PDB file of C-alpha atoms and ligand atoms in Angstrom:
ATOM      1  CA  MET Q 533      36.209 -48.248 -47.802  1.00  0.00           C
ATOM      2  CA  PRO Q 534      38.601 -46.212 -45.659  1.00  0.00           C
ATOM      3  CA  GLU Q 535      37.979 -42.993 -47.578  1.00  0.00           C
ATOM      4  CA  ASN Q 536      34.288 -43.050 -46.780  1.00  0.00           C
ATOM      5  CA  SER Q 537      34.717 -43.699 -43.058  1.00  0.00           C
ATOM      6  CA  ASN Q 538      37.222 -40.839 -42.938  1.00  0.00           C
ATOM      7  CA  HIS Q 539      34.578 -38.539 -44.371  1.00  0.00           C
ATOM      8  CA  ASN Q 540      31.809 -39.795 -42.079  1.00  0.00           C
ATOM      9  CA  GLN Q 541      33.683 -39.454 -38.786  1.00  0.00           C
ATOM     10  CA  PRO Q 542      33.739 -35.629 -38.540  1.00  0.00           C
ATOM     11  CA  ASN Q 543      30.101 -35.447 -39.767  1.00  0.00           C
ATOM     12  CA  LYS Q 544      28.923 -37.809 -37.010  1.00  0.00           C
ATOM     13  CA  ARG Q 545      30.814 -35.877 -34.390  1.00  0.00           C
ATOM     14  CA  LYS Q 546      29.367 -32.630 -35.699  1.00  0.00           C
ATOM     15  CA  ARG Q 547      25.845 -34.041 -35.546  1.00  0.00           C
ATOM     16  CA  SER Q 548      26.116 -35.351 -31.967  1.00  0.00           C
ATOM     17  CA  CYS Q 549      27.649 -32.032 -30.982  1.00  0.00           C
ATOM     18  CA  LEU Q 550      24.665 -30.216 -32.506  1.00  0.00           C
ATOM     19  CA  ILE Q 551      22.244 -32.495 -30.665  1.00  0.00           C
ATOM     20  CA  ALA Q 552      24.020 -31.857 -27.367  1.00  0.00           C
ATOM     21  CA  ILE Q 553      23.898 -28.097 -27.913  1.00  0.00           C
ATOM     22  CA  SER Q 554      20.186 -28.255 -28.809  1.00  0.00           C
ATOM     23  CA  VAL Q 555      19.427 -30.260 -25.671  1.00  0.00           C
ATOM     24  CA  ILE Q 556      21.316 -27.778 -23.505  1.00  0.00           C
ATOM     25  CA  LEU Q 557      19.589 -24.829 -25.173  1.00  0.00           C
ATOM     26  CA  PHE Q 558      16.224 -26.522 -24.688  1.00  0.00           C
ATOM     27  CA  LEU Q 559      16.946 -27.136 -20.986  1.00  0.00           C
ATOM     28  CA  ILE Q 560      17.989 -23.509 -20.522  1.00  0.00           C
ATOM     29  CA  PHE Q 561      14.808 -22.405 -22.281  1.00  0.00           C
ATOM     30  CA  LEU Q 562      12.743 -24.738 -20.065  1.00  0.00           C
ATOM     31  CA  LEU Q 563      14.381 -23.357 -16.905  1.00  0.00           C
ATOM     32  CA  PHE Q 564      13.715 -19.839 -18.123  1.00  0.00           C
ATOM     33  CA  ILE Q 565      10.026 -20.640 -18.740  1.00  0.00           C
ATOM     34  CA  ILE Q 566       9.681 -22.255 -15.295  1.00  0.00           C
ATOM     35  CA  ALA Q 567      11.355 -19.245 -13.656  1.00  0.00           C
ATOM     36  CA  LEU Q 568       9.082 -16.900 -15.606  1.00  0.00           C
ATOM     37  CA  ILE Q 569       5.944 -18.810 -14.599  1.00  0.00           C
ATOM     38  CA  LEU Q 570       7.048 -18.817 -10.939  1.00  0.00           C
ATOM     39  CA  ALA Q 571       7.817 -15.105 -11.086  1.00  0.00           C
ATOM     40  CA  LEU Q 572       4.397 -14.367 -12.568  1.00  0.00           C
ATOM     41  CA  THR Q 573       2.407 -16.628 -10.241  1.00  0.00           C
ATOM     42  CA  VAL Q 574       3.734 -17.972  -6.948  1.00  0.00           C
ATOM     43  CA  PHE Q 575       6.342 -15.258  -6.343  1.00  0.00           C
ATOM     44  CA  LYS Q 576       4.286 -12.369  -7.624  1.00  0.00           C
ATOM     45  CA  PRO Q 577       3.486 -10.157  -4.622  1.00  0.00           C
ATOM     46  CA  LYS Q 578      -0.171  -9.347  -4.118  1.00  0.00           C
ATOM     47  CA  GLN Q 579      -1.037  -5.893  -2.961  1.00  0.00           C
ATOM     48  CA  PRO Q 580      -1.519  -5.576   0.791  1.00  0.00           C
ATOM     49  CA  LYS Q 581      -4.982  -4.111   1.336  1.00  0.00           C
ATOM     50  CA  THR Q 582      -5.522  -1.301   3.788  1.00  0.00           C
ATOM     51  CA  GLU Q 583      -8.781  -0.020   5.142  1.00  0.00           C
ATOM     52  CA  ILE Q 584     -10.047   1.928   8.107  1.00  0.00           C
ATOM     53  CA  LEU Q 585     -11.590  -0.430  10.655  1.00  0.00           C
ATOM     54  CA  SER Q 586     -12.897   2.270  12.929  1.00  0.00           C
ATOM     55  CA  ALA Q 587     -12.717   6.028  13.263  1.00  0.00           C
ATOM     56  CA  PHE Q 588     -13.584   8.012  16.391  1.00  0.00           C
ATOM     57  CA  VAL Q 589     -13.433  11.715  17.030  1.00  0.00           C
ATOM     58  CA  ASP Q 590     -11.859  13.147  20.192  1.00  0.00           C
ATOM     59  CA  GLY Q 591     -12.371  16.776  21.008  1.00  0.00           C
ATOM     60  CA  VAL Q 592     -15.026  19.432  21.233  1.00  0.00           C
ATOM     61  CA  ALA Q 593     -17.378  20.687  18.554  1.00  0.00           C
ATOM     62  CA  PRO Q 594     -15.895  23.613  16.619  1.00  0.00           C
ATOM     63  CA  ARG Q 595     -17.055  27.184  17.262  1.00  0.00           C
ATOM     64  CA  ILE Q 596     -16.814  30.321  15.211  1.00  0.00           C
ATOM     65  CA  THR Q 597     -15.368  33.296  17.085  1.00  0.00           C
ATOM     66  CA  PHE Q 598     -16.293  36.987  16.690  1.00  0.00           C
ATOM     67  CA  PRO Q 599     -15.449  39.729  16.029  1.00  0.00           C
ATOM     68  CA  ALA Q 600     -12.196  38.320  14.679  1.00  0.00           C
ATOM     69  CA  VAL Q 601     -13.748  35.599  12.541  1.00  0.00           C
ATOM     70  CA  TRP Q 602     -11.902  32.407  13.278  1.00  0.00           C
ATOM     71  CA  VAL Q 603     -12.862  28.796  13.784  1.00  0.00           C
ATOM     72  CA  GLU Q 604     -11.974  27.263  17.114  1.00  0.00           C
ATOM     73  CA  LEU Q 605     -11.352  23.706  16.251  1.00  0.00           C
ATOM     74  CA  ASN Q 606      -9.763  21.005  18.362  1.00  0.00           C
ATOM     75  CA  ILE Q 607     -10.424  17.659  16.794  1.00  0.00           C
ATOM     76  CA  THR Q 608      -8.366  14.493  16.888  1.00  0.00           C
ATOM     77  CA  LEU Q 609      -9.282  11.477  14.821  1.00  0.00           C
ATOM     78  CA  ASN Q 610      -8.613   8.080  16.339  1.00  0.00           C
ATOM     79  CA  ILE Q 611      -8.288   5.723  13.446  1.00  0.00           C
ATOM     80  CA  THR Q 612      -7.635   2.006  13.417  1.00  0.00           C
ATOM     81  CA  ILE Q 613      -6.152   0.853  10.147  1.00  0.00           C
ATOM     82  CA  ASN Q 614      -6.352  -2.763   9.062  1.00  0.00           C
ATOM     83  CA  VAL Q 615      -3.622  -4.056   6.765  1.00  0.00           C
ATOM     84  CA  GLU Q 616      -4.465  -7.346   5.089  1.00  0.00           C
ATOM     85  CA  ASN Q 617      -1.552  -9.327   3.700  1.00  0.00           C
ATOM     86  CA  GLN Q 618      -2.936 -11.451   0.862  1.00  0.00           C
ATOM     87  CA  ASN Q 619       0.386 -13.119   0.117  1.00  0.00           C
ATOM     88  CA  HIS Q 620       1.409 -16.651   1.017  1.00  0.00           C
ATOM     89  CA  ALA Q 621       4.535 -14.950   2.336  1.00  0.00           C
ATOM     90  CA  SER Q 622       5.192 -12.472   5.096  1.00  0.00           C
ATOM     91  CA  PHE Q 623       5.016  -8.723   4.559  1.00  0.00           C
ATOM     92  CA  ARG Q 624       7.510  -6.719   6.598  1.00  0.00           C
ATOM     93  CA  HIS Q 625       6.649  -3.067   6.558  1.00  0.00           C
ATOM     94  CA  GLY Q 626       8.544  -0.011   7.653  1.00  0.00           C
ATOM     95  CA  GLU Q 627       7.136   3.032   9.336  1.00  0.00           C
ATOM     96  CA  GLY Q 628       3.999   4.053   7.488  1.00  0.00           C
ATOM     97  CA  LYS Q 629       2.568   7.511   7.290  1.00  0.00           C
ATOM     98  CA  THR Q 630      -0.943   8.875   7.262  1.00  0.00           C
ATOM     99  CA  LEU Q 631      -1.717  12.383   6.081  1.00  0.00           C
ATOM    100  CA  LEU Q 632      -4.848  14.288   6.967  1.00  0.00           C
ATOM    101  CA  LEU Q 633      -6.158  16.655   4.308  1.00  0.00           C
ATOM    102  CA  TYR Q 634      -8.893  19.218   4.165  1.00  0.00           C
ATOM    103  CA  GLN Q 635      -9.803  20.593   0.750  1.00  0.00           C
ATOM    104  CA  GLY Q 636      -6.518  19.227  -0.565  1.00  0.00           C
ATOM    105  CA  THR Q 637      -4.408  21.010   2.081  1.00  0.00           C
ATOM    106  CA  GLN Q 638      -2.419  18.913   4.534  1.00  0.00           C
ATOM    107  CA  VAL Q 639      -3.665  19.680   8.038  1.00  0.00           C
ATOM    108  CA  GLY Q 640      -2.114  16.862  10.027  1.00  0.00           C
ATOM    109  CA  ASN Q 641      -0.042  13.708   9.880  1.00  0.00           C
ATOM    110  CA  ALA Q 642       0.852  10.683  11.960  1.00  0.00           C
ATOM    111  CA  ASN Q 643       3.338   7.847  11.768  1.00  0.00           C
ATOM    112  CA  LEU Q 644       2.374   4.192  11.873  1.00  0.00           C
ATOM    113  CA  TYR Q 645       4.394   1.569  13.708  1.00  0.00           C
ATOM    114  CA  PRO Q 646       6.596  -0.700  11.600  1.00  0.00           C
ATOM    115  CA  GLY Q 647       5.895  -4.415  11.854  1.00  0.00           C
ATOM    116  CA  ASN Q 648       5.753  -7.817  10.273  1.00  0.00           C
ATOM    117  CA  ILE Q 649       2.509  -9.324   9.026  1.00  0.00           C
ATOM    118  CA  PRO Q 650       2.580 -13.118   8.640  1.00  0.00           C
ATOM    119  CA  ALA Q 651       1.423 -14.863   5.459  1.00  0.00           C
ATOM    120  CA  ARG Q 652      -2.319 -14.343   4.866  1.00  0.00           C
ATOM    121  CA  GLY Q 653      -2.542 -12.414   8.142  1.00  0.00           C
ATOM    122  CA  ASN Q 654      -3.821  -9.039   9.235  1.00  0.00           C
ATOM    123  CA  ALA Q 655      -2.399  -6.296  11.376  1.00  0.00           C
ATOM    124  CA  THR Q 656      -4.241  -3.387  12.936  1.00  0.00           C
ATOM    125  CA  LEU Q 657      -2.378  -0.130  13.342  1.00  0.00           C
ATOM    126  CA  PRO Q 658      -3.597   2.687  15.591  1.00  0.00           C
ATOM    127  CA  CYS Q 659      -3.294   6.211  14.304  1.00  0.00           C
ATOM    128  CA  ARG Q 660      -4.102   9.569  15.943  1.00  0.00           C
ATOM    129  CA  LEU Q 661      -4.528  12.527  13.624  1.00  0.00           C
ATOM    130  CA  THR Q 662      -4.981  16.047  14.971  1.00  0.00           C
ATOM    131  CA  LEU Q 663      -6.529  18.595  12.665  1.00  0.00           C
ATOM    132  CA  GLN Q 664      -4.324  21.704  12.779  1.00  0.00           C
ATOM    133  CA  VAL Q 665      -6.617  24.611  12.108  1.00  0.00           C
ATOM    134  CA  ASP Q 666      -3.755  27.123  11.717  1.00  0.00           C
ATOM    135  CA  LYS Q 667      -2.805  25.401   8.459  1.00  0.00           C
ATOM    136  CA  LEU Q 668      -6.143  26.497   7.052  1.00  0.00           C
ATOM    137  CA  ALA Q 669      -5.750  30.259   7.315  1.00  0.00           C
ATOM    138  CA  ASN Q 670      -6.226  30.609   3.565  1.00  0.00           C
ATOM    139  CA  ASP Q 671      -9.271  28.403   3.445  1.00  0.00           C
ATOM    140  CA  MET Q 672     -11.289  29.806   6.355  1.00  0.00           C
ATOM    141  CA  SER Q 673     -14.431  30.636   4.399  1.00  0.00           C
ATOM    142  CA  LYS Q 674     -14.963  27.007   3.333  1.00  0.00           C
ATOM    143  CA  LEU Q 675     -14.295  25.786   6.867  1.00  0.00           C
ATOM    144  CA  ILE Q 676     -16.720  28.351   8.322  1.00  0.00           C
ATOM    145  CA  SER Q 677     -19.474  27.310   5.932  1.00  0.00           C
ATOM    146  CA  ASP Q 678     -18.792  23.639   6.773  1.00  0.00           C
ATOM    147  CA  VAL Q 679     -18.962  24.347  10.520  1.00  0.00           C
ATOM    148  CA  VAL Q 680     -22.212  26.278  10.037  1.00  0.00           C
ATOM    149  CA  GLY Q 681     -23.483  23.420   7.885  1.00  0.00           C
ATOM    150  CA  GLY Q 682     -22.807  20.906  10.659  1.00  0.00           C
ATOM    151  CA  GLU Q 683     -20.230  18.641   9.065  1.00  0.00           C
ATOM    152  CA  ILE Q 684     -16.753  18.685   7.600  1.00  0.00           C
ATOM    153  CA  MET Q 685     -15.236  16.275   5.172  1.00  0.00           C
ATOM    154  CA  VAL Q 686     -11.586  15.319   5.559  1.00  0.00           C
ATOM    155  CA  GLU Q 687      -9.390  12.957   3.627  1.00  0.00           C
ATOM    156  CA  THR Q 688      -6.722  10.568   4.836  1.00  0.00           C
ATOM    157  CA  LYS Q 689      -3.886   9.231   2.733  1.00  0.00           C
ATOM    158  CA  THR Q 690      -1.994   6.262   4.110  1.00  0.00           C
ATOM    159  CA  ARG Q 691       1.214   4.884   2.688  1.00  0.00           C
ATOM    160  CA  ILE Q 692       2.936   1.811   4.122  1.00  0.00           C
ATOM    161  CA  PRO Q 693       6.095   0.692   2.316  1.00  0.00           C
ATOM    162  CA  GLY Q 694       7.430  -2.810   2.829  1.00  0.00           C
ATOM    163  CA  ARG Q 695       8.771  -6.041   1.460  1.00  0.00           C
ATOM    164  CA  VAL Q 696       7.220  -9.401   0.735  1.00  0.00           C
ATOM    165  CA  THR Q 697       9.698 -12.245   1.268  1.00  0.00           C
ATOM    166  CA  PHE Q 698       9.171 -15.530  -0.557  1.00  0.00           C
ATOM    167  CA  LEU Q 699      10.973 -18.705   0.599  1.00  0.00           C
ATOM    168  CA  GLY Q 700      12.960 -16.578   2.992  1.00  0.00           C
ATOM    169  CA  PHE Q 701      15.190 -15.016   0.344  1.00  0.00           C
ATOM    170  CA  ILE Q 702      13.193 -13.727  -2.633  1.00  0.00           C
ATOM    171  CA  LYS Q 703      12.335 -10.166  -1.605  1.00  0.00           C
ATOM    172  CA  LYS Q 704       9.824  -8.035  -3.475  1.00  0.00           C
ATOM    173  CA  HIS Q 705       9.017  -4.426  -2.764  1.00  0.00           C
ATOM    174  CA  ALA Q 706       5.388  -3.558  -2.078  1.00  0.00           C
ATOM    175  CA  VAL Q 707       3.677  -0.393  -0.913  1.00  0.00           C
ATOM    176  CA  ALA Q 708       0.184  -0.403   0.535  1.00  0.00           C
ATOM    177  CA  ILE Q 709      -1.702   2.781  -0.190  1.00  0.00           C
ATOM    178  CA  SER Q 710      -5.186   3.794   0.807  1.00  0.00           C
ATOM    179  CA  GLU Q 711      -7.232   6.925   0.565  1.00  0.00           C
ATOM    180  CA  CYS Q 712     -10.313   7.570   2.648  1.00  0.00           C
ATOM    181  CA  GLN Q 713     -12.900  10.263   2.877  1.00  0.00           C
ATOM    182  CA  LEU Q 714     -14.400  10.815   6.314  1.00  0.00           C
ATOM    183  CA  THR Q 715     -17.333  13.039   7.104  1.00  0.00           C
ATOM    184  CA  ILE Q 716     -17.436  14.311  10.688  1.00  0.00           C
ATOM    185  CA  GLY Q 717     -20.732  15.667  11.973  1.00  0.00           C
ATOM    186  CA  PHE Q 718     -21.319  18.358  14.613  1.00  0.00           C
ATOM    187  CA  PRO Q 719     -22.234  18.762  17.357  1.00  0.00           C
ATOM    188  CA  ASP Q 720     -22.328  15.011  18.032  1.00  0.00           C
ATOM    189  CA  MET Q 721     -18.705  14.644  16.829  1.00  0.00           C
ATOM    190  CA  LYS Q 722     -19.265  11.332  15.121  1.00  0.00           C
ATOM    191  CA  VAL Q 723     -17.913   9.980  11.864  1.00  0.00           C
ATOM    192  CA  LYS Q 724     -21.030   9.915   9.706  1.00  0.00           C
ATOM    193  CA  ARG Q 725     -19.586   8.459   6.522  1.00  0.00           C
ATOM    194  CA  GLN Q 726     -16.386   6.845   5.435  1.00  0.00           C
ATOM    195  CA  ASP Q 727     -15.359   5.755   2.013  1.00  0.00           C
ATOM    196  CA  CYS Q 728     -12.009   4.093   1.331  1.00  0.00           C
ATOM    197  CA  LYS Q 729     -10.042   3.084  -1.701  1.00  0.00           C
ATOM    198  CA  SER Q 730      -7.126   0.715  -1.369  1.00  0.00           C
ATOM    199  CA  LYS Q 731      -4.393   0.522  -3.927  1.00  0.00           C
ATOM    200  CA  ALA Q 732      -0.857  -0.757  -3.984  1.00  0.00           C
ATOM    201  CA  LYS Q 733       2.243   0.024  -5.948  1.00  0.00           C
ATOM    202  CA  LEU Q 734       4.507  -2.951  -6.508  1.00  0.00           C
TER     203      LEU Q 734
HETATM  204  C1  NAG B 641      -8.045  20.021  22.767  1.00  0.00           C
HETATM  205  O1  NAG B 641      -8.940  19.174  23.482  1.00  0.00           O
HETATM  206  C2  NAG B 641      -8.306  18.311  24.408  1.00  0.00           C
HETATM  207  C3  NAG B 641      -9.369  17.462  25.037  1.00  0.00           C
HETATM  208  O2  NAG B 641     -10.205  16.892  24.081  1.00  0.00           O
HETATM  209  C4  NAG B 641      -7.558  19.137  25.438  1.00  0.00           C
HETATM  210  O3  NAG B 641      -6.872  18.284  26.314  1.00  0.00           O
HETATM  211  C5  NAG B 641      -6.573  20.067  24.737  1.00  0.00           C
HETATM  212  O4  NAG B 641      -5.958  20.923  25.672  1.00  0.00           O
HETATM  213  C6  NAG B 641      -7.281  20.916  23.711  1.00  0.00           C
HETATM  214  N1  NAG B 641      -6.300  21.691  22.964  1.00  0.00           N
HETATM  215  C7  NAG B 641      -6.514  22.970  22.629  1.00  0.00           C
HETATM  216  C8  NAG B 641      -5.415  23.628  21.868  1.00  0.00           C
HETATM  217  O5  NAG B 641      -7.527  23.546  22.925  1.00  0.00           O
HETATM  218  C1  NAG B 642      -8.240   7.557  21.151  1.00  0.00           C
HETATM  219  O1  NAG B 642      -7.011   6.917  21.435  1.00  0.00           O
HETATM  220  C2  NAG B 642      -6.481   7.215  22.700  1.00  0.00           C
HETATM  221  C3  NAG B 642      -5.155   6.520  22.834  1.00  0.00           C
HETATM  222  O2  NAG B 642      -4.731   5.952  21.657  1.00  0.00           O
HETATM  223  C4  NAG B 642      -7.451   6.771  23.776  1.00  0.00           C
HETATM  224  O3  NAG B 642      -6.935   7.147  25.040  1.00  0.00           O
HETATM  225  C5  NAG B 642      -8.788   7.445  23.561  1.00  0.00           C
HETATM  226  O4  NAG B 642      -9.735   6.977  24.508  1.00  0.00           O
HETATM  227  C6  NAG B 642      -9.309   7.170  22.173  1.00  0.00           C
HETATM  228  N1  NAG B 642     -10.544   7.906  21.950  1.00  0.00           N
HETATM  229  C7  NAG B 642     -11.603   7.394  21.354  1.00  0.00           C
HETATM  230  C8  NAG B 642     -12.791   8.282  21.214  1.00  0.00           C
HETATM  231  O5  NAG B 642     -11.621   6.243  20.954  1.00  0.00           O
HETATM  232  C1  NAG B 643      -8.258  -9.833   7.502  1.00  0.00           C
HETATM  233  O1  NAG B 643      -9.078  -8.721   7.228  1.00  0.00           O
HETATM  234  C2  NAG B 643     -10.018  -8.931   6.180  1.00  0.00           C
HETATM  235  C3  NAG B 643     -10.722  -7.640   5.891  1.00  0.00           C
HETATM  236  O2  NAG B 643     -11.156  -7.021   7.050  1.00  0.00           O
HETATM  237  C4  NAG B 643     -10.957 -10.060   6.595  1.00  0.00           C
HETATM  238  O3  NAG B 643     -11.884 -10.285   5.550  1.00  0.00           O
HETATM  239  C5  NAG B 643     -10.159 -11.294   6.869  1.00  0.00           C
HETATM  240  O4  NAG B 643     -11.017 -12.315   7.351  1.00  0.00           O
HETATM  241  C6  NAG B 643      -9.071 -11.049   7.888  1.00  0.00           C
HETATM  242  N1  NAG B 643      -8.234 -12.213   7.985  1.00  0.00           N
HETATM  243  C7  NAG B 643      -7.793 -12.700   9.146  1.00  0.00           C
HETATM  244  C8  NAG B 643      -6.900 -13.864   9.068  1.00  0.00           C
HETATM  245  O5  NAG B 643      -8.105 -12.190  10.219  1.00  0.00           O
END
């Protein structure tokens, strides 16, 4: 019957059109899921770990002067920082910075060389930090009691910003951050204790 076939034709077309749209939507959804899984796994940057490999003290043991009570202090810390890139992709980092703190006051800083750390590789960065005693004018009493006590505790804060590059074009920002506490003893001028925490902001 011609009437029936006339009615069926648009319905069939509508149905195959719906199927095509569903297939396309499903494929888009599938691509989205695959991209999401890749973003959350393979292309998710892991935090570069930083730690202090070694710390040496250059300088002479501090002395307290009289009658004008002042601490003569000339200490430089030689620090070697290890940056471990845990990614299966290279980590290119800019110039990092290390701050030296005493009782929460910044008493020195140093820049770290920029560089490129290959996938799953390490880089060691040298760093020389001089403790500037003049920055401590307000905190002399604590420093004097530390010098008398035979050790001072300083803190370092290292920040190394960079980029992890996946497949040569997917770039993700990553910042390696570490904080260390170092205890320097007198008069032997040795680092007696060191305690580091590594963290990263992605
Ligand atoms: C600090 O000590 C170094 C040697 O360790 C010396 O070369 C430098 O002149 C001293 N600086 C001051 C300000 O005393
Ligand atoms: C500290 O580093 C400087 C150069 O980076 C080096 O000449 C000096 O010998 C080092 N001192 C110590 C105690 O490692
Ligand atoms: C990188 O440094 C970490 C921590 O010091 C060490 O465990 C690892 O073996 C090093 N990896 C390479 C490739 O040297």
